[in-house]
Coordinates of C-alpha atoms in Angstrom, one line a residue:
Chain A
M1 CA -37.4 -6.7 -4.0
T2 CA -35.8 -4.5 -6.5
T3 CA -37.9 -3.7 -9.5
V4 CA -36.2 -2.4 -12.6
Q5 CA -38.4 0.4 -13.9
D6 CA -36.9 1.0 -17.2
P7 CA -34.3 -0.6 -19.5
K8 CA -30.8 0.1 -18.2
S9 CA -28.0 1.1 -20.6
I10 CA -25.8 -2.0 -20.2
T11 CA -26.0 -5.7 -19.4
F12 CA -23.7 -8.1 -17.7
A13 CA -22.6 -9.3 -21.2
D14 CA -21.2 -5.8 -21.8
V15 CA -19.2 -6.1 -18.5
K16 CA -17.8 -9.5 -19.5
R17 CA -16.9 -8.1 -23.0
A18 CA -15.2 -5.2 -21.2
A19 CA -13.2 -7.6 -19.0
R20 CA -11.8 -9.2 -22.2
N21 CA -11.1 -5.8 -23.7
I22 CA -9.1 -4.5 -20.8
A23 CA -7.4 -7.8 -19.7
S24 CA -4.1 -7.1 -21.4
F25 CA -4.0 -3.5 -20.3
A26 CA -5.3 -3.1 -16.8
H27 CA -4.0 -4.5 -13.6
R28 CA -6.0 -7.2 -11.8
T29 CA -5.8 -5.2 -8.5
P30 CA -5.3 -7.0 -5.2
V31 CA -7.9 -7.3 -2.4
L32 CA -6.6 -6.2 1.0
T33 CA -7.8 -7.1 4.5
C34 CA -6.9 -5.6 7.8
E35 CA -7.4 -7.4 11.2
T36 CA -7.6 -4.1 13.1
L37 CA -10.4 -2.7 11.0
N38 CA -12.3 -6.0 11.3
E39 CA -11.9 -6.0 15.0
M40 CA -13.0 -2.4 15.2
T41 CA -16.2 -2.9 13.2
G42 CA -17.2 -6.6 13.8
H43 CA -17.4 -7.0 10.0
Q44 CA -15.2 -8.9 7.6
L45 CA -14.0 -6.1 5.4
F46 CA -12.4 -6.6 1.9
F47 CA -10.9 -3.7 0.1
K48 CA -10.6 -3.9 -3.7
C49 CA -7.5 -1.7 -4.3
E50 CA -8.1 0.4 -7.5
N51 CA -5.6 2.8 -6.1
F52 CA -3.1 0.3 -7.4
Q53 CA -4.7 0.4 -10.9
K54 CA -2.8 2.1 -13.7
T55 CA -3.0 5.9 -13.3
G56 CA -4.0 5.3 -9.6
A57 CA -7.7 4.9 -10.1
F58 CA -10.5 2.7 -11.4
K59 CA -11.1 5.3 -14.2
F60 CA -8.5 3.5 -16.3
R61 CA -10.9 0.5 -16.8
G62 CA -13.6 2.6 -18.4
A63 CA -11.2 4.6 -20.5
I64 CA -9.5 1.5 -22.0
N65 CA -12.9 -0.2 -22.7
A66 CA -14.2 2.9 -24.5
I67 CA -11.2 3.1 -26.7
S68 CA -11.2 -0.7 -27.3
N69 CA -14.8 -0.4 -28.6
L70 CA -14.0 2.2 -31.2
A71 CA -13.8 1.2 -34.9
P72 CA -10.2 1.3 -36.1
E73 CA -10.7 4.3 -38.4
Q74 CA -12.5 6.1 -35.6
R75 CA -9.8 5.2 -33.1
K76 CA -6.9 6.6 -35.0
Q77 CA -8.6 10.1 -34.9
G78 CA -8.0 10.0 -31.2
V79 CA -10.2 10.7 -28.1
V80 CA -11.3 13.8 -26.3
T81 CA -12.7 14.6 -22.9
H82 CA -13.0 17.4 -20.4
S83 CA -11.8 16.6 -16.9
S84 CA -9.3 17.8 -14.3
G85 CA -9.4 14.6 -12.4
N86 CA -8.6 10.9 -12.6
H87 CA -10.6 10.4 -15.9
A88 CA -8.2 12.8 -17.6
Q89 CA -5.1 10.9 -16.6
A90 CA -6.8 7.6 -17.3
L91 CA -7.9 8.5 -20.9
A92 CA -4.5 10.0 -21.7
R93 CA -2.7 6.8 -20.5
A94 CA -5.2 4.5 -22.2
A95 CA -4.8 6.4 -25.5
S96 CA -1.0 6.3 -25.3
L97 CA -1.2 2.5 -24.9
F98 CA -3.2 2.4 -28.2
E99 CA -0.8 4.9 -29.7
I100 CA -3.5 7.3 -30.5
P101 CA -3.9 11.0 -29.7
S102 CA -5.8 12.2 -26.6
Y103 CA -7.1 15.7 -26.3
I104 CA -7.9 16.8 -22.7
V105 CA -9.7 20.0 -22.0
M106 CA -8.9 21.2 -18.5
P107 CA -10.0 24.4 -16.7
S108 CA -7.2 27.0 -16.4
S109 CA -7.6 26.7 -12.7
A110 CA -6.5 23.1 -12.6
P111 CA -3.4 22.5 -10.5
T112 CA -0.1 22.4 -12.6
V113 CA 0.6 19.0 -11.1
K114 CA -2.6 17.6 -12.7
K115 CA -1.9 19.1 -16.0
N116 CA 1.7 17.7 -15.9
A117 CA 0.4 14.3 -15.1
V118 CA -1.8 14.3 -18.2
I119 CA 1.0 15.6 -20.3
C120 CA 3.4 12.9 -18.9
Y121 CA 0.9 10.2 -20.0
G122 CA 0.9 11.7 -23.5
G123 CA -2.2 13.8 -23.4
K124 CA -2.6 17.1 -25.3
V125 CA -4.0 19.6 -22.9
T126 CA -6.2 22.5 -24.0
E127 CA -7.1 25.0 -21.3
C128 CA -10.4 26.7 -21.0
E129 CA -12.3 29.0 -18.6
P130 CA -13.1 27.2 -15.3
N131 CA -16.9 26.7 -15.9
L132 CA -19.0 24.0 -17.4
D133 CA -20.1 26.0 -20.5
A134 CA -16.5 26.7 -21.4
R135 CA -15.6 23.0 -20.9
L136 CA -18.4 21.9 -23.2
S137 CA -17.8 24.4 -25.9
T138 CA -14.0 24.0 -25.9
S139 CA -14.2 20.2 -26.1
A140 CA -16.8 20.4 -28.9
Q141 CA -14.4 22.6 -30.7
V142 CA -11.5 20.3 -30.2
Q143 CA -13.6 17.4 -31.3
Q144 CA -14.6 19.2 -34.5
E145 CA -11.1 20.2 -35.3
T146 CA -9.5 16.8 -34.7
G147 CA -12.3 14.3 -35.5
A148 CA -11.6 12.8 -32.1
T149 CA -14.3 10.8 -30.3
M150 CA -15.7 12.1 -27.0
V151 CA -15.2 9.8 -24.1
P152 CA -17.2 11.2 -21.1
P153 CA -16.1 10.5 -17.5
F154 CA -19.2 8.4 -16.6
N155 CA -22.3 8.9 -18.6
H156 CA -21.4 6.4 -21.4
P157 CA -22.3 2.7 -21.7
D158 CA -18.7 1.6 -22.5
V159 CA -17.4 3.6 -19.5
I160 CA -20.0 2.1 -17.2
A161 CA -19.2 -1.4 -18.5
G162 CA -15.5 -0.9 -18.0
Q163 CA -16.0 0.2 -14.4
G164 CA -18.2 -2.9 -13.8
T165 CA -15.1 -5.1 -14.5
C166 CA -13.9 -4.1 -11.1
T167 CA -16.7 -5.8 -9.3
L168 CA -16.5 -8.8 -11.7
E169 CA -12.9 -9.3 -10.5
F170 CA -13.7 -8.5 -6.9
L171 CA -16.4 -11.3 -6.8
Q172 CA -14.0 -13.7 -8.5
Q173 CA -11.5 -12.9 -5.7
V174 CA -14.0 -12.9 -2.8
P175 CA -17.1 -14.8 -3.9
H176 CA -18.8 -14.7 -0.5
L177 CA -19.4 -10.9 -0.3
D178 CA -22.8 -10.0 1.1
L179 CA -22.5 -6.3 0.4
I180 CA -20.4 -3.9 -1.8
V181 CA -19.9 -0.3 -0.9
A182 CA -18.6 2.1 -3.5
P183 CA -18.3 5.9 -3.6
I184 CA -20.7 7.8 -5.8
G185 CA -19.9 10.9 -7.9
G186 CA -21.3 10.8 -11.4
G187 CA -22.3 7.2 -10.8
G188 CA -20.2 5.3 -13.4
L189 CA -18.6 3.1 -10.8
I190 CA -21.7 2.4 -8.8
S191 CA -23.7 1.6 -12.0
G192 CA -21.1 -0.9 -13.2
T193 CA -21.0 -2.4 -9.7
C194 CA -24.8 -2.8 -9.7
V195 CA -24.8 -4.6 -13.1
A196 CA -21.9 -7.0 -12.2
A197 CA -23.0 -7.7 -8.6
K198 CA -26.6 -8.4 -9.3
A199 CA -25.8 -10.6 -12.3
I200 CA -23.4 -12.7 -10.3
A201 CA -25.5 -13.1 -7.2
R202 CA -28.8 -11.3 -6.7
R203 CA -28.5 -11.5 -2.9
I204 CA -25.5 -9.1 -2.9
K205 CA -26.5 -5.6 -1.7
V206 CA -24.9 -2.5 -3.2
F207 CA -24.6 0.6 -1.0
A208 CA -23.4 4.0 -2.4
A209 CA -21.2 6.2 -0.1
E210 CA -21.5 9.9 -0.6
P211 CA -20.2 13.0 1.1
A212 CA -22.9 14.9 3.1
G213 CA -21.5 18.0 1.4
A214 CA -22.3 16.7 -2.1
D215 CA -25.4 14.6 -1.5
D216 CA -27.2 14.7 -4.8
A217 CA -27.6 10.9 -5.0
F218 CA -29.0 10.8 -1.5
Q219 CA -31.5 13.6 -2.3
S220 CA -32.4 12.2 -5.7
K221 CA -33.1 8.8 -4.2
K222 CA -35.2 10.3 -1.5
A223 CA -37.2 12.4 -4.0
G224 CA -37.5 9.6 -6.6
K225 CA -36.1 11.9 -9.3
L226 CA -32.8 13.1 -10.5
I227 CA -31.8 16.3 -8.7
P228 CA -28.6 17.9 -9.9
Q229 CA -25.8 18.7 -7.5
R230 CA -25.6 22.4 -6.6
N231 CA -22.6 24.0 -4.9
P232 CA -20.9 20.9 -3.5
Q233 CA -18.6 21.4 -0.5
T234 CA -16.3 18.4 0.1
I235 CA -12.7 17.4 0.1
A236 CA -13.7 14.4 -2.0
D237 CA -12.9 16.1 -5.3
G238 CA -13.8 13.0 -7.4
L239 CA -17.4 13.2 -6.1
L240 CA -18.5 16.7 -7.0
T241 CA -20.5 16.0 -10.2
S242 CA -24.2 15.2 -10.7
M243 CA -25.3 11.8 -11.8
G244 CA -26.1 11.3 -15.5
K245 CA -29.2 10.0 -17.3
L246 CA -27.5 6.6 -17.8
T247 CA -26.3 6.2 -14.2
W248 CA -29.3 7.6 -12.2
P249 CA -31.6 4.6 -13.0
Y250 CA -29.1 2.2 -11.3
V251 CA -29.0 4.4 -8.2
R252 CA -32.8 4.7 -8.2
D253 CA -33.6 1.0 -8.7
V254 CA -30.7 -1.1 -7.7
V255 CA -28.6 0.7 -5.0
Q256 CA -30.1 -0.3 -1.7
R257 CA -28.9 2.7 0.4
V258 CA -26.9 5.9 0.0
I259 CA -24.8 6.4 3.1
L260 CA -23.7 10.0 3.9
V261 CA -20.4 10.7 5.6
S262 CA -19.1 13.9 7.1
E263 CA -15.9 15.7 6.1
E264 CA -14.4 14.7 9.4
E265 CA -15.2 11.0 8.8
I266 CA -13.6 11.2 5.4
V267 CA -10.3 12.7 6.7
T268 CA -10.2 10.3 9.8
S269 CA -10.8 7.3 7.6
M270 CA -8.1 8.3 5.1
K271 CA -5.6 8.7 7.9
L272 CA -6.7 5.5 9.8
F273 CA -6.5 3.5 6.6
L274 CA -3.0 4.7 5.8
E275 CA -1.9 4.1 9.4
R276 CA -3.3 0.7 9.7
T277 CA -3.0 -0.8 6.2
K278 CA 0.0 1.3 5.0
V279 CA -2.0 2.0 1.8
L280 CA -2.7 5.5 0.5
I281 CA -6.2 6.3 -0.5
E282 CA -7.6 9.6 -1.9
P283 CA -10.5 11.4 -0.1
S284 CA -13.1 10.1 -2.6
A285 CA -12.0 6.5 -1.7
A286 CA -12.1 7.3 2.0
V287 CA -15.8 8.1 1.6
A288 CA -16.5 4.4 1.0
V289 CA -14.2 3.4 3.9
A290 CA -15.9 5.9 6.2
A291 CA -19.3 4.4 5.2
A292 CA -18.1 0.9 5.8
I293 CA -16.7 1.5 9.2
G294 CA -19.1 4.2 10.3
K295 CA -21.9 4.1 12.8
D296 CA -24.5 4.3 10.1
M297 CA -23.6 0.8 8.8
L298 CA -26.1 -1.7 10.3
K299 CA -24.5 -3.8 13.0
P300 CA -25.5 -7.3 12.0
Q301 CA -26.2 -10.3 14.2
S302 CA -23.2 -12.1 12.8
P303 CA -20.3 -10.4 11.0
R304 CA -21.0 -9.7 7.4
N305 CA -18.6 -9.9 4.5
I306 CA -18.4 -6.3 3.2
G307 CA -16.5 -5.4 0.0
V308 CA -15.3 -1.8 -0.2
I309 CA -14.1 -0.4 -3.6
I310 CA -11.1 1.8 -3.0
S311 CA -11.6 4.0 -6.0
G312 CA -8.2 5.7 -6.2
G313 CA -5.1 6.9 -4.5
N314 CA -4.0 10.1 -6.1
V315 CA -3.2 12.5 -3.3
D316 CA -1.2 15.7 -3.1
L317 CA 1.3 14.7 -0.4
D318 CA 2.2 18.3 0.2
N319 CA -1.4 19.1 1.2
L320 CA -2.6 16.2 3.4
P321 CA -5.9 17.1 5.0
W322 CA -4.9 16.3 8.6
Chain B
M1 CA 35.1 -14.7 -4.3
T2 CA 33.6 -14.5 -0.8
T3 CA 35.7 -16.2 1.8
V4 CA 34.0 -17.1 5.1
Q5 CA 36.6 -16.3 7.7
D6 CA 35.0 -17.7 10.7
P7 CA 32.0 -19.9 11.6
K8 CA 28.8 -17.9 11.3
S9 CA 26.1 -18.2 13.9
I10 CA 23.4 -19.7 11.8
T11 CA 22.9 -21.9 8.7
F12 CA 20.3 -22.2 6.0
A13 CA 18.8 -25.1 7.9
D14 CA 18.1 -22.7 10.8
V15 CA 16.3 -20.4 8.3
K16 CA 14.2 -23.2 6.9
R17 CA 13.3 -24.3 10.4
A18 CA 12.4 -20.7 11.3
A19 CA 10.1 -20.6 8.2
R20 CA 8.2 -23.7 9.5
N21 CA 8.0 -22.1 13.0
I22 CA 6.5 -18.8 11.8
A23 CA 4.3 -20.2 9.0
S24 CA 1.1 -20.1 10.9
F25 CA 1.7 -16.8 12.6
A26 CA 3.4 -14.4 10.1
H27 CA 2.0 -13.0 6.9
R28 CA 3.6 -14.2 3.6
T29 CA 4.0 -10.6 2.5
P30 CA 3.4 -9.5 -1.1
V31 CA 6.0 -8.4 -3.6
L32 CA 5.3 -5.1 -5.3
T33 CA 6.5 -3.7 -8.6
C34 CA 6.2 -0.2 -10.0
E35 CA 6.6 0.6 -13.7
T36 CA 7.5 4.3 -13.0
L37 CA 10.4 3.3 -10.8
N38 CA 11.6 0.8 -13.3
E39 CA 11.5 3.3 -16.0
M40 CA 13.3 5.9 -13.8
T41 CA 16.2 3.5 -13.0
G42 CA 16.5 1.2 -15.9
H43 CA 16.4 -1.7 -13.4
Q44 CA 13.6 -4.2 -12.7
L45 CA 12.8 -3.5 -9.1
F46 CA 10.9 -5.9 -6.8
F47 CA 9.9 -4.7 -3.3
K48 CA 9.3 -7.2 -0.6
C49 CA 6.7 -5.5 1.6
E50 CA 7.4 -6.3 5.2
N51 CA 5.5 -3.1 6.1
F52 CA 2.5 -5.3 5.5
Q53 CA 3.9 -7.8 8.0
K54 CA 2.1 -8.1 11.4
T55 CA 3.0 -5.1 13.6
G56 CA 4.2 -3.3 10.4
A57 CA 7.8 -4.6 10.2
F58 CA 10.0 -7.6 9.5
K59 CA 10.9 -7.8 13.3
F60 CA 7.8 -10.0 13.9
R61 CA 9.5 -12.9 12.1
G62 CA 12.5 -13.0 14.4
A63 CA 10.4 -12.5 17.5
I64 CA 8.0 -15.3 16.7
N65 CA 10.9 -17.6 15.8
A66 CA 12.7 -16.9 19.1
I67 CA 9.6 -17.7 21.1
S68 CA 8.9 -20.8 19.1
N69 CA 12.4 -22.2 19.9
L70 CA 12.0 -21.8 23.7
A71 CA 11.3 -24.9 25.7
P72 CA 7.7 -25.0 27.0
E73 CA 8.6 -24.5 30.6
Q74 CA 10.9 -21.6 29.7
R75 CA 8.3 -20.1 27.4
K76 CA 5.6 -19.8 30.0
Q77 CA 7.9 -17.5 32.1
G78 CA 7.6 -15.0 29.3
V79 CA 10.1 -12.9 27.3
V80 CA 11.8 -9.6 28.0
T81 CA 13.6 -7.1 25.8
H82 CA 14.6 -3.4 25.8
S83 CA 13.5 -1.5 22.7
S84 CA 11.5 1.6 21.8
G85 CA 11.1 0.5 18.2
N86 CA 9.6 -2.1 16.0
H87 CA 11.2 -5.0 18.0
A88 CA 9.3 -4.0 21.1
Q89 CA 5.9 -4.2 19.3
A90 CA 6.9 -7.4 17.5
L91 CA 7.9 -9.2 20.6
A92 CA 4.8 -8.1 22.5
R93 CA 2.5 -9.2 19.7
A94 CA 4.4 -12.5 19.2
A95 CA 4.1 -13.2 23.0
S96 CA 0.4 -12.5 23.0
L97 CA -0.1 -15.0 20.2
F98 CA 1.6 -17.6 22.4
E99 CA -0.4 -16.4 25.3
I100 CA 2.7 -15.7 27.4
P101 CA 3.8 -12.5 29.1
S102 CA 6.2 -10.0 27.5
Y103 CA 8.1 -7.4 29.5
I104 CA 9.3 -4.5 27.5
V105 CA 11.8 -2.0 29.0
M106 CA 11.4 1.4 27.3
P107 CA 13.3 4.6 27.9
S108 CA 11.1 7.2 29.6
S109 CA 11.7 9.5 26.6
A110 CA 10.0 7.1 24.2
P111 CA 6.9 8.7 22.6
T112 CA 3.6 7.8 24.3
V113 CA 2.3 6.5 21.0
K114 CA 5.0 3.8 21.0
K115 CA 4.3 2.8 24.6
N116 CA 0.6 2.6 23.8
A117 CA 1.3 0.4 20.8
V118 CA 3.2 -2.1 22.9
I119 CA 0.5 -2.1 25.6
C120 CA -2.2 -2.6 23.0
Y121 CA -0.3 -5.7 21.8
G122 CA -0.3 -7.0 25.4
G123 CA 3.2 -6.0 26.5
K124 CA 4.0 -5.0 30.1
V125 CA 6.1 -1.8 29.8
T126 CA 8.7 -0.9 32.4
E127 CA 10.2 2.6 32.0
C128 CA 13.9 3.4 32.6
E129 CA 16.3 6.3 32.2
P130 CA 17.0 7.0 28.5
N131 CA 20.5 5.5 28.3
L132 CA 22.0 2.1 27.5
D133 CA 23.3 1.4 31.0
A134 CA 19.8 1.9 32.5
R135 CA 18.2 -0.2 29.7
L136 CA 20.6 -3.1 30.4
S137 CA 20.3 -3.0 34.2
T138 CA 16.6 -2.6 34.1
S139 CA 16.0 -5.4 31.7
A140 CA 18.4 -7.6 33.8
Q141 CA 16.4 -6.8 36.8
V142 CA 13.0 -7.6 35.1
Q143 CA 14.5 -10.8 33.9
Q144 CA 15.6 -11.8 37.4
E145 CA 12.3 -11.0 38.9
T146 CA 10.1 -12.7 36.3
G147 CA 12.3 -15.6 35.0
A148 CA 11.6 -14.3 31.5
T149 CA 14.0 -15.0 28.6
M150 CA 15.8 -12.2 27.0
V151 CA 15.1 -11.8 23.3
P152 CA 17.5 -9.2 21.9
P153 CA 16.5 -7.2 18.8
F154 CA 19.2 -8.6 16.5
N155 CA 22.2 -10.2 18.1
H156 CA 20.7 -13.7 18.5
P157 CA 20.8 -16.7 16.3
D158 CA 17.0 -17.3 16.4
V159 CA 16.3 -13.7 15.6
I160 CA 18.7 -13.7 12.7
A161 CA 17.2 -17.0 11.4
G162 CA 13.7 -15.6 11.7
Q163 CA 14.7 -12.5 9.7
G164 CA 16.2 -14.8 7.0
T165 CA 12.8 -16.2 6.3
C166 CA 11.9 -12.9 4.5
T167 CA 14.5 -13.6 1.8
L168 CA 13.6 -17.3 1.6
E169 CA 10.1 -16.2 0.7
F170 CA 11.3 -13.4 -1.5
L171 CA 13.3 -15.8 -3.7
Q172 CA 10.3 -18.2 -3.9
Q173 CA 8.3 -15.3 -5.1
V174 CA 10.9 -13.9 -7.5
P175 CA 13.5 -16.6 -8.2
H176 CA 15.5 -14.6 -10.8
L177 CA 16.8 -11.8 -8.5
D178 CA 20.4 -10.8 -9.2
L179 CA 20.8 -8.6 -6.1
I180 CA 19.1 -7.9 -2.8
V181 CA 19.3 -4.6 -1.0
A182 CA 18.3 -4.4 2.7
P183 CA 18.8 -1.6 5.2
I184 CA 21.3 -2.2 8.0
G185 CA 21.0 -1.1 11.6
G186 CA 22.1 -3.8 14.1
G187 CA 22.4 -6.2 11.2
G188 CA 19.8 -8.9 12.0
L189 CA 17.9 -8.5 8.7
I190 CA 21.0 -8.3 6.5
S191 CA 22.6 -11.3 8.2
G192 CA 19.5 -13.4 7.7
T193 CA 19.4 -12.1 4.1
C194 CA 23.0 -13.2 3.5
V195 CA 22.4 -16.7 4.8
A196 CA 19.2 -17.3 2.8
A197 CA 20.3 -15.6 -0.5
K198 CA 23.7 -17.3 -0.7
A199 CA 22.3 -20.7 0.2
I200 CA 19.6 -20.5 -2.5
A201 CA 21.9 -19.1 -5.3
R202 CA 25.5 -18.1 -4.7
R203 CA 25.4 -15.6 -7.6
I204 CA 22.9 -13.4 -5.8
K205 CA 24.7 -10.3 -4.4
V206 CA 23.7 -8.7 -1.1
F207 CA 24.0 -4.9 -0.7
A208 CA 23.4 -3.2 2.6
A209 CA 21.9 0.3 2.6
E210 CA 22.9 2.7 5.4
P211 CA 22.3 6.3 6.3
A212 CA 25.4 8.4 5.9
G213 CA 24.6 9.9 9.3
A214 CA 24.9 6.4 11.0
D215 CA 27.5 4.7 8.9
D216 CA 29.1 2.2 11.3
A217 CA 28.7 -0.7 8.9
F218 CA 30.3 1.3 6.1
Q219 CA 33.2 2.4 8.3
S220 CA 33.6 -1.1 9.8
K221 CA 33.7 -2.8 6.5
K222 CA 36.3 -0.2 5.3
A223 CA 38.5 -0.7 8.4
G224 CA 38.0 -4.5 8.4
K225 CA 37.0 -4.4 12.1
L226 CA 33.8 -3.8 14.0
I227 CA 33.6 0.0 14.8
P228 CA 30.7 0.9 17.1
Q229 CA 28.3 3.6 16.0
R230 CA 28.8 6.9 17.8
N231 CA 26.4 9.8 17.8
P232 CA 24.2 8.8 14.9
Q233 CA 22.2 11.5 13.2
T234 CA 19.5 10.3 11.0
I235 CA 15.7 10.3 10.5
A236 CA 15.9 6.5 10.0
D237 CA 15.3 5.7 13.7
G238 CA 15.5 1.9 13.1
L239 CA 19.1 2.1 12.0
L240 CA 20.8 3.9 14.9
T241 CA 22.4 0.9 16.6
S242 CA 25.8 -0.7 16.2
M243 CA 26.2 -4.2 14.7
G244 CA 26.6 -7.1 17.1
K245 CA 29.2 -9.8 17.3
L246 CA 26.9 -12.3 15.5
T247 CA 25.9 -9.9 12.7
W248 CA 29.3 -8.2 11.9
P249 CA 30.8 -11.3 10.3
Y250 CA 28.1 -11.4 7.7
V251 CA 28.6 -7.8 6.8
R252 CA 32.4 -8.3 6.7
D253 CA 32.4 -11.4 4.6
V254 CA 29.2 -11.7 2.7
V255 CA 27.7 -8.3 2.1
Q256 CA 29.2 -7.0 -1.2
R257 CA 28.8 -3.3 -0.7
V258 CA 27.4 -0.9 1.9
I259 CA 25.7 2.0 0.0
L260 CA 25.4 5.3 1.9
V261 CA 22.4 7.6 1.4
S262 CA 21.8 11.1 2.5
E263 CA 19.0 12.3 4.7
E264 CA 17.5 14.2 1.7
E265 CA 17.6 11.0 -0.4
I266 CA 15.8 9.1 2.4
V267 CA 12.9 11.7 2.6
T268 CA 12.7 12.0 -1.2
S269 CA 12.5 8.2 -1.6
M270 CA 9.9 7.8 1.2
K271 CA 7.7 10.4 -0.5
L272 CA 8.3 9.2 -4.1
F273 CA 7.4 5.6 -3.0
L274 CA 4.2 6.7 -1.4
E275 CA 3.2 8.9 -4.4
R276 CA 4.0 6.3 -7.0
T277 CA 3.2 3.0 -5.3
K278 CA 0.5 4.3 -2.8
V279 CA 2.4 2.3 -0.1
L280 CA 3.6 3.9 3.1
I281 CA 7.2 3.0 4.2
E282 CA 9.1 4.3 7.2
P283 CA 12.4 6.2 6.8
S284 CA 14.5 3.1 7.7
A285 CA 12.9 1.3 4.8
A286 CA 13.3 4.3 2.5
V287 CA 17.0 3.9 3.0
A288 CA 17.0 0.7 1.0
V289 CA 14.8 2.3 -1.7
A290 CA 17.1 5.3 -1.9
A291 CA 20.1 3.0 -2.4
A292 CA 18.3 1.0 -5.1
I293 CA 17.2 4.0 -7.1
G294 CA 20.2 6.2 -6.3
K295 CA 23.1 7.3 -8.5
D296 CA 25.5 5.1 -6.5
M297 CA 23.9 1.9 -7.8
L298 CA 25.9 0.6 -10.7
K299 CA 24.2 1.2 -14.0
P300 CA 24.4 -2.2 -15.7
Q301 CA 24.7 -3.0 -19.4
S302 CA 21.3 -4.7 -19.2
P303 CA 18.6 -4.1 -16.6
R304 CA 19.2 -6.1 -13.5
N305 CA 16.5 -7.7 -11.3
I306 CA 16.9 -6.0 -7.9
G307 CA 15.1 -7.1 -4.8
V308 CA 14.6 -4.4 -2.2
I309 CA 13.4 -5.3 1.3
I310 CA 10.9 -2.8 2.6
S311 CA 11.6 -3.3 6.3
G312 CA 8.7 -1.5 7.8
G313 CA 5.9 1.0 7.6
N314 CA 5.4 2.5 11.0
V315 CA 5.2 6.2 10.5
D316 CA 3.9 9.0 12.7
L317 CA 1.5 10.6 10.2
D318 CA 1.3 13.8 12.2
N319 CA 5.1 14.3 11.7
L320 CA 5.8 13.4 8.1
P321 CA 9.3 14.6 7.2
W322 CA 8.5 16.6 4.1

């Protein structure tokens, strides 16, 4: 029995509102199945392909929802964030669809290809020193100069609600899921997943998949308190951050298990998935696949219907990890 | 005006019969679109993803149809072919679904991974010297010993009709296509495409895409007679063969143009497609993508609706060509 120990930041009504907000902007991504992976595992696996989402990741949902919820006068001042990953691209693209400016603070160490992707989507890039203090101070400065609204990558109700639309869709597409596995980094995706899944059917379990080399969610859940991530070591570059104050309560109270996977499992799963399904997933997404097909997943008496959220597919094809 | 200069081997009725034959075995593969590629080209591109077909290629359609059309007493003797490529896997898998034996003659030089794939699908592999004479004599011998029926990779009416079901489906999914581009090797896919497309809407053009390093269709069409392929040099290993007597008339009389693409264009298209759509295609499929997005494709006054058949997605991930 899951007990909710304090009020959570969003409700299912927020997720449904987010679904209406994003409907004309985001793709309704397909659900993929693979006979070989089902035979391998004895489960019925369903993959919700957010790598086919605009900008190649689920992050677009939260970004669009956050912008949708701004008042018109606020919106026209634009949005700002600091990120070198999928959130940066998502926010730049979402802003361009609303024809408003986006200001993206990126560490000077970010790969040129990532900067160019943000610029291509219409984002204005400001470089800063590659540390958290510089990111925060630079984005605060940009915010002050431009009047833009900060849209953080995960620790924001509108972002969490937007990410929750992924599971709302997933359960419309495959209503009989018993379990949903999603990767955890900052926790925006898993929190939205918890809200949507539990509201739709309380019996649905939510598992978080985390790299053993960046196991703050696992350690926090074990300790019963939020322990920040220190010195993460993983190829899953979308899962390096610590959880936030808004996302941790969902992990603590609603997520049933945090499954850890090794770096080898991540790479093997990424390659196996590409080979068998012909679909490219990024290492952070492969973390959830590795958890779903891994030895640590309980072997049930009868095959279970397991939903896996494929969080993104942005991969540097010149540096594949095998 | 296309004049049909001699009777062709199959009719649209054969394709429709094939569609009924394969319906419970083959996947109805999805059609994919990509905004970035549309913006790049000024066309509306639609990709029919046979890389998601069973065994990872369109070949499964022809194999299932050929087996379906055998008389029961003939069928139980099994089927035989010589191939080291997608047809071998397709026939082995199709035979296993009918619970009949399949005998696959493969050159001793074929990669172990390909032999294992055939064996995994239930095929019985016989090795032979790596030349055409040995392939033909060995498969004749197997045929004699087992009583199995030969199912050739392309030069057979049931195989051509089976491949035609791909375009029948494609035009149900996207009825307003103006043009369909498919790769050409032996010509089974393009012949089936011609039959289905022209029967459904005479206005639809069919273009064949061919590697410049294996340009027998281009040369044959130019000369007006069937010129066999000699010494092909291309990464597109599904497109090395010459056309057959049954497929050449379709190329001669119905295919409007044969578009040649360079090796560099093939590799660039394969990588671009993976990067932008997150979907893995094999080099032979990338030939059609390269033709569709290449400079040689006429730039129309207004964007045209171009269908591209993605023939397969079987790629050795340890030897990517970039």
